[in-house]
PDB file of C-alpha atoms in Angstrom:
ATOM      1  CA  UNK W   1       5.341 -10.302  14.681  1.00  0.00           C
ATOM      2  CA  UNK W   2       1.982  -9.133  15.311  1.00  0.00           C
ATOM      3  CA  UNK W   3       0.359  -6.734  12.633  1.00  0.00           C
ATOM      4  CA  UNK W   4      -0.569  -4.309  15.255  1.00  0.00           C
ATOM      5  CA  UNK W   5       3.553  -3.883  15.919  1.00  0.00           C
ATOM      6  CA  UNK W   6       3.927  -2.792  12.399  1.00  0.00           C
ATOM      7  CA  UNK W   7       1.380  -0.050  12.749  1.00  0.00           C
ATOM      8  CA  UNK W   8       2.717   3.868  11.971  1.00  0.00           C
ATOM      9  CA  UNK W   9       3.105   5.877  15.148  1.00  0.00           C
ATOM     10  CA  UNK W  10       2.035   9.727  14.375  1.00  0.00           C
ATOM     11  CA  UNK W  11       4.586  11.309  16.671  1.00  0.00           C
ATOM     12  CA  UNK W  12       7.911  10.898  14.241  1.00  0.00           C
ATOM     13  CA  UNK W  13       7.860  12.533  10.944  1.00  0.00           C
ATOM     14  CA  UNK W  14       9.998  14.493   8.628  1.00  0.00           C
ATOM     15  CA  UNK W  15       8.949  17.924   6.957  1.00  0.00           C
ATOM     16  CA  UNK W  16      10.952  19.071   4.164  1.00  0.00           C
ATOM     17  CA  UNK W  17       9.834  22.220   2.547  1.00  0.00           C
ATOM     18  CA  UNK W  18      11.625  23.796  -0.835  1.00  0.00           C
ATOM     19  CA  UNK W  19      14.514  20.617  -0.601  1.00  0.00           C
ATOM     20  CA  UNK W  20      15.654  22.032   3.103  1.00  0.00           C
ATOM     21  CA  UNK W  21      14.382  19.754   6.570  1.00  0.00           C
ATOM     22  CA  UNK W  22      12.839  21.449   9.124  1.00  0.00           C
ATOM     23  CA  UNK W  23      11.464  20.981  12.305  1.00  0.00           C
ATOM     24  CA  UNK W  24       7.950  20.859  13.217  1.00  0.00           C
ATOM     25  CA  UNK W  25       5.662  20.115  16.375  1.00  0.00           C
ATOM     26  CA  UNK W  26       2.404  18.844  14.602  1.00  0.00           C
ATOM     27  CA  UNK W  27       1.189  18.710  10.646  1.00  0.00           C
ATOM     28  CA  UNK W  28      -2.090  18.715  10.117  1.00  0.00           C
ATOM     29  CA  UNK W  29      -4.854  18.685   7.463  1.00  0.00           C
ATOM     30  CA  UNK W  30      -3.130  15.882   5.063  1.00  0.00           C
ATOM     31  CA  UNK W  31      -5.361  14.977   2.703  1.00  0.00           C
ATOM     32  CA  UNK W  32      -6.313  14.549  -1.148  1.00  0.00           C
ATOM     33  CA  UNK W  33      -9.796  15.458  -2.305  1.00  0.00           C
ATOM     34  CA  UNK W  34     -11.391  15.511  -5.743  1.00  0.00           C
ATOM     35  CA  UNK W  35     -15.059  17.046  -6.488  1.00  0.00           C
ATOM     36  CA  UNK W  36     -16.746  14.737  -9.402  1.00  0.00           C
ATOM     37  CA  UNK W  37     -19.736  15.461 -11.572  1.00  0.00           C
ATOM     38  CA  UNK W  38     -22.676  12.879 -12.080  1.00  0.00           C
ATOM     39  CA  UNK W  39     -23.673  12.658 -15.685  1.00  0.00           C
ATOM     40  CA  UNK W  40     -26.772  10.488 -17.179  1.00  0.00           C
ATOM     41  CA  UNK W  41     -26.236   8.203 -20.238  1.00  0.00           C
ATOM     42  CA  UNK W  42     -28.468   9.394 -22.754  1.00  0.00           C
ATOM     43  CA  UNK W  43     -31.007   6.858 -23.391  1.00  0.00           C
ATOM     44  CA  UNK W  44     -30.599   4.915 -20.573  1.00  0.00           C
ATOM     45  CA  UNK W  45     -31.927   5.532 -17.023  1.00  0.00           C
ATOM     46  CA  UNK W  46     -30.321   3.113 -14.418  1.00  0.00           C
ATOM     47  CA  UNK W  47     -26.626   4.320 -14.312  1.00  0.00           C
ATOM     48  CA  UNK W  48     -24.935   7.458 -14.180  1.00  0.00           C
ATOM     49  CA  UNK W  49     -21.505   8.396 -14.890  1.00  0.00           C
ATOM     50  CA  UNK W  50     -18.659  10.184 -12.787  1.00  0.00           C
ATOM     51  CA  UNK W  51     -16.898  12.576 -14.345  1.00  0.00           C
ATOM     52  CA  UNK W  52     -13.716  14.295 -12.537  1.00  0.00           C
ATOM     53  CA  UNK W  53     -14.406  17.691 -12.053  1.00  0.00           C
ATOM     54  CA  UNK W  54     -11.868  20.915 -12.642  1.00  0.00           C
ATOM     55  CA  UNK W  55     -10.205  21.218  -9.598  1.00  0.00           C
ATOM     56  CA  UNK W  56     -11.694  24.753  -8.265  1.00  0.00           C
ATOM     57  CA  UNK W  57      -9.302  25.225  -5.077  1.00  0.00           C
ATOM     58  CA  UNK W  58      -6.179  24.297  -3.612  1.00  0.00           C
ATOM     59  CA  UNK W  59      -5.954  21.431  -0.469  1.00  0.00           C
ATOM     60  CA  UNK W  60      -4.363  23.058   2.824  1.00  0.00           C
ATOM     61  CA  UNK W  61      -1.590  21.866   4.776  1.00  0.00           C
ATOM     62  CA  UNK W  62      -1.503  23.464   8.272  1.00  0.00           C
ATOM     63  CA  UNK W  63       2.467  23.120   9.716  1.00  0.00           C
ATOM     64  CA  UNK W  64       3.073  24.230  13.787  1.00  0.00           C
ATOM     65  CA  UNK W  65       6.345  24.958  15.487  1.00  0.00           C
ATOM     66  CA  UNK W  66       7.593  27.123  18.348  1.00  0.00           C
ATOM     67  CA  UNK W  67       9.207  29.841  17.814  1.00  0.00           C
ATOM     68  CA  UNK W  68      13.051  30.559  18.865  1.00  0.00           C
ATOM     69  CA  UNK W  69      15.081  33.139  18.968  1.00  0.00           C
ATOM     70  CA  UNK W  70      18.098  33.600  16.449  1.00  0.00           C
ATOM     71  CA  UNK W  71      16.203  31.233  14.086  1.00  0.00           C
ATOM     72  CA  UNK W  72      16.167  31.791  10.403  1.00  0.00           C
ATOM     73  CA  UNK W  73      15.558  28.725   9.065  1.00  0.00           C
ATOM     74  CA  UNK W  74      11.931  28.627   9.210  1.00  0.00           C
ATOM     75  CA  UNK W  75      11.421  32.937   8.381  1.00  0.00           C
ATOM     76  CA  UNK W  76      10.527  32.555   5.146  1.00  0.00           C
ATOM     77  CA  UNK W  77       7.145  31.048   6.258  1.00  0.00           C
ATOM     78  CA  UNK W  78       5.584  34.077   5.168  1.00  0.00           C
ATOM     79  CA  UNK W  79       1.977  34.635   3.442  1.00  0.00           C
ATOM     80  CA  UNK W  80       3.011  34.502  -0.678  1.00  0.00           C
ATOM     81  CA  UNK W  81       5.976  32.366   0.008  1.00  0.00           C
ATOM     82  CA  UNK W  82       6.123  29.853  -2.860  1.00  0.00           C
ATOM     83  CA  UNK W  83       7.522  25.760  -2.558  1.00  0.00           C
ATOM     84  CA  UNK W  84       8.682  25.827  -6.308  1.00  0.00           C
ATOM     85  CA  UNK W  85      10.776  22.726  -4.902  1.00  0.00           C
ATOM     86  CA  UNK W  86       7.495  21.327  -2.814  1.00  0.00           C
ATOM     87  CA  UNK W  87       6.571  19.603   0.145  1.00  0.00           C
ATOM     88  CA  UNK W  88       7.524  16.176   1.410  1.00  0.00           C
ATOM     89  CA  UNK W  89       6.342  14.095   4.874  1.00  0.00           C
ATOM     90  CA  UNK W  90       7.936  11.500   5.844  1.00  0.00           C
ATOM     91  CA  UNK W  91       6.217   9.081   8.892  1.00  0.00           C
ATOM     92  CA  UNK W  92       9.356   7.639  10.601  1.00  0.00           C
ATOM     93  CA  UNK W  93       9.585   4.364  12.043  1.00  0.00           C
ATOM     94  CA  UNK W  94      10.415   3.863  15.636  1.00  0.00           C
ATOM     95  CA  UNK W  95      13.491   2.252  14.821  1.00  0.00           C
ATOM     96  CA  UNK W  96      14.779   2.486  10.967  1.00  0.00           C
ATOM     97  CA  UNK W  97      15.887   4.939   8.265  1.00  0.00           C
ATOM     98  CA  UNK W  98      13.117   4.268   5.707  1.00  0.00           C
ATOM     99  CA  UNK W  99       9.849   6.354   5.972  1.00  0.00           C
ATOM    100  CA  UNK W 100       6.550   4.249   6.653  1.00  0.00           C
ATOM    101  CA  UNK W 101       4.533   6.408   4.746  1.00  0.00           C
ATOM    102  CA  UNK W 102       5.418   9.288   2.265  1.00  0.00           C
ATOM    103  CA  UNK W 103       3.259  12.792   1.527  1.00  0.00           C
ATOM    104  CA  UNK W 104       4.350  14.571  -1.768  1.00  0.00           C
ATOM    105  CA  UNK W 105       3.390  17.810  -3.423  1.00  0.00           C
ATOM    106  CA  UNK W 106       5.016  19.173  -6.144  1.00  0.00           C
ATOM    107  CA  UNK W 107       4.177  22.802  -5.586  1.00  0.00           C
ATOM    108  CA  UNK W 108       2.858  24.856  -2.468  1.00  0.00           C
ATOM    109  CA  UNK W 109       2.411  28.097  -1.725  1.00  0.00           C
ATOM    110  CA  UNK W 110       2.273  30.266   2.241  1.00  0.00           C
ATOM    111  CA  UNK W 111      -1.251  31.387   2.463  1.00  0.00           C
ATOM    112  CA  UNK W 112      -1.168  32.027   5.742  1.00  0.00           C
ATOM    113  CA  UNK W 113       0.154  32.445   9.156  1.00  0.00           C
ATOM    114  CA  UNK W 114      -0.591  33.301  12.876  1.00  0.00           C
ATOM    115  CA  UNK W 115       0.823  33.050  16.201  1.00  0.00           C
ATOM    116  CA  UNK W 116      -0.743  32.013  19.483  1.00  0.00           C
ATOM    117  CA  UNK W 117      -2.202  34.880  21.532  1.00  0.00           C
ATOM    118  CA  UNK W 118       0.147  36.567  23.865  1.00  0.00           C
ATOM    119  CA  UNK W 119      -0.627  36.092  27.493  1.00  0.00           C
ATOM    120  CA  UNK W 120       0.864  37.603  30.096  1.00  0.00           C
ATOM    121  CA  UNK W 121      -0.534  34.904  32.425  1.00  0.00           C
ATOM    122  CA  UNK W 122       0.137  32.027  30.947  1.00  0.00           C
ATOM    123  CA  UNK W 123       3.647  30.078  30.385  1.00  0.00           C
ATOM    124  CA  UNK W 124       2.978  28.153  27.341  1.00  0.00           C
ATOM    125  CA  UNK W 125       5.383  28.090  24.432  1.00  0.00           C
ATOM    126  CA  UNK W 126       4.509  30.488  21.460  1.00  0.00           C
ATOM    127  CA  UNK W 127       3.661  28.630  18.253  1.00  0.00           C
ATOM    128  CA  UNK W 128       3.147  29.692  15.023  1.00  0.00           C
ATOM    129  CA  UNK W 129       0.852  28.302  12.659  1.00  0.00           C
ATOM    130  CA  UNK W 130       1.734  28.128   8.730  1.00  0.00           C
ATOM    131  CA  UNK W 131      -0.675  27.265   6.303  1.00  0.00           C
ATOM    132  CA  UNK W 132       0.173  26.022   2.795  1.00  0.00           C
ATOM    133  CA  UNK W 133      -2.382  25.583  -0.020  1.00  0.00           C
ATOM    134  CA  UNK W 134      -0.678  22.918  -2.522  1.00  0.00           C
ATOM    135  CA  UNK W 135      -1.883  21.002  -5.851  1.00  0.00           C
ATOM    136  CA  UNK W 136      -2.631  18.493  -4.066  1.00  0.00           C
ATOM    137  CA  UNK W 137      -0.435  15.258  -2.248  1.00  0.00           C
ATOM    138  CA  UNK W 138       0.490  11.986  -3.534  1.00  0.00           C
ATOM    139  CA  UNK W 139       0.527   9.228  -1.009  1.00  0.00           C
ATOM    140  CA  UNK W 140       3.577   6.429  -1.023  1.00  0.00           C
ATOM    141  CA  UNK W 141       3.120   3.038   2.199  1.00  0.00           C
ATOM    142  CA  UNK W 142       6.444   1.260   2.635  1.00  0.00           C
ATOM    143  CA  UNK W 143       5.208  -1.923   1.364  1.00  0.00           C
ATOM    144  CA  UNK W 144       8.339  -4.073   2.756  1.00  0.00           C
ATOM    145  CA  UNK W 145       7.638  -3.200   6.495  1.00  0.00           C
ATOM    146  CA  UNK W 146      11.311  -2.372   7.027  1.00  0.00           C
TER     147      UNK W 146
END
């Protein structure tokens, strides 16, 4: 099998917010950063050291769906809305049960949301956008290429 066969497609994923699945038409903004400080030895001039720094904000997760009628699933997605029981994305396979790659955060919180603009003229779907500022993700690869 050829290694580009075993590459992750980006249009099958899982979201599951607060331990409950739900449905979503694009994730975006999944990342990890960390800001570092340089700091010179004393007494010594070729190296410096990096030092993590005190993480000063929260990484954002930005979640899209359409919205339905008679759906209550998904209203909590409000601004102030906290994930006490976090955020997990799974990248699904093609074919198979187990994730390719896993996206964990153990806490997140609903900073904010907005909905397309309303337009008379167009027929496009409405979507809603959710943002979630989090403590940051963990990242797991499905070593065993199952």
């Amino acid at each position: 099998m050829a290694a580009q066969d075993n590459l992750a497609k980006r249009t099958k994923f899982k979201v599951i917010l607060n331990g409950m699945p739900l449905g979503f038409s694009k994730v975006s903004n999944i990342s990890a950063t960390m800001e570092f400080e340089t700091v010179p030895e004393g007494g010594v001039n070729d190296r410096v050291h990096y030092l993590p720094k005190p993480r000063q904000s929260m990484d954002k997760l930005i979640l899209e769906y359409g919205i339905a009628s008679g759906e209550l699933t998904r209203t909590t997605l409000t601004a102030g809305y906290e994930l006490k029981k976090g955020i997990v994305i799974m990248v699904m396979p093609e074919s198979g049960m187990v994730p390719t790659a896993t996206y964990q955060a153990n806490w997140g919180i609903v900073t904010k949301w907005e909905i397309d603009t309303l337009d008379a003229i167009s027929s496009g779907l409405l979507i809603k956008k959710v943002e979630i500022s989090h403590n940051g993700l963990t990242e797991t690869i499905n070593k065993f290429g199952i």
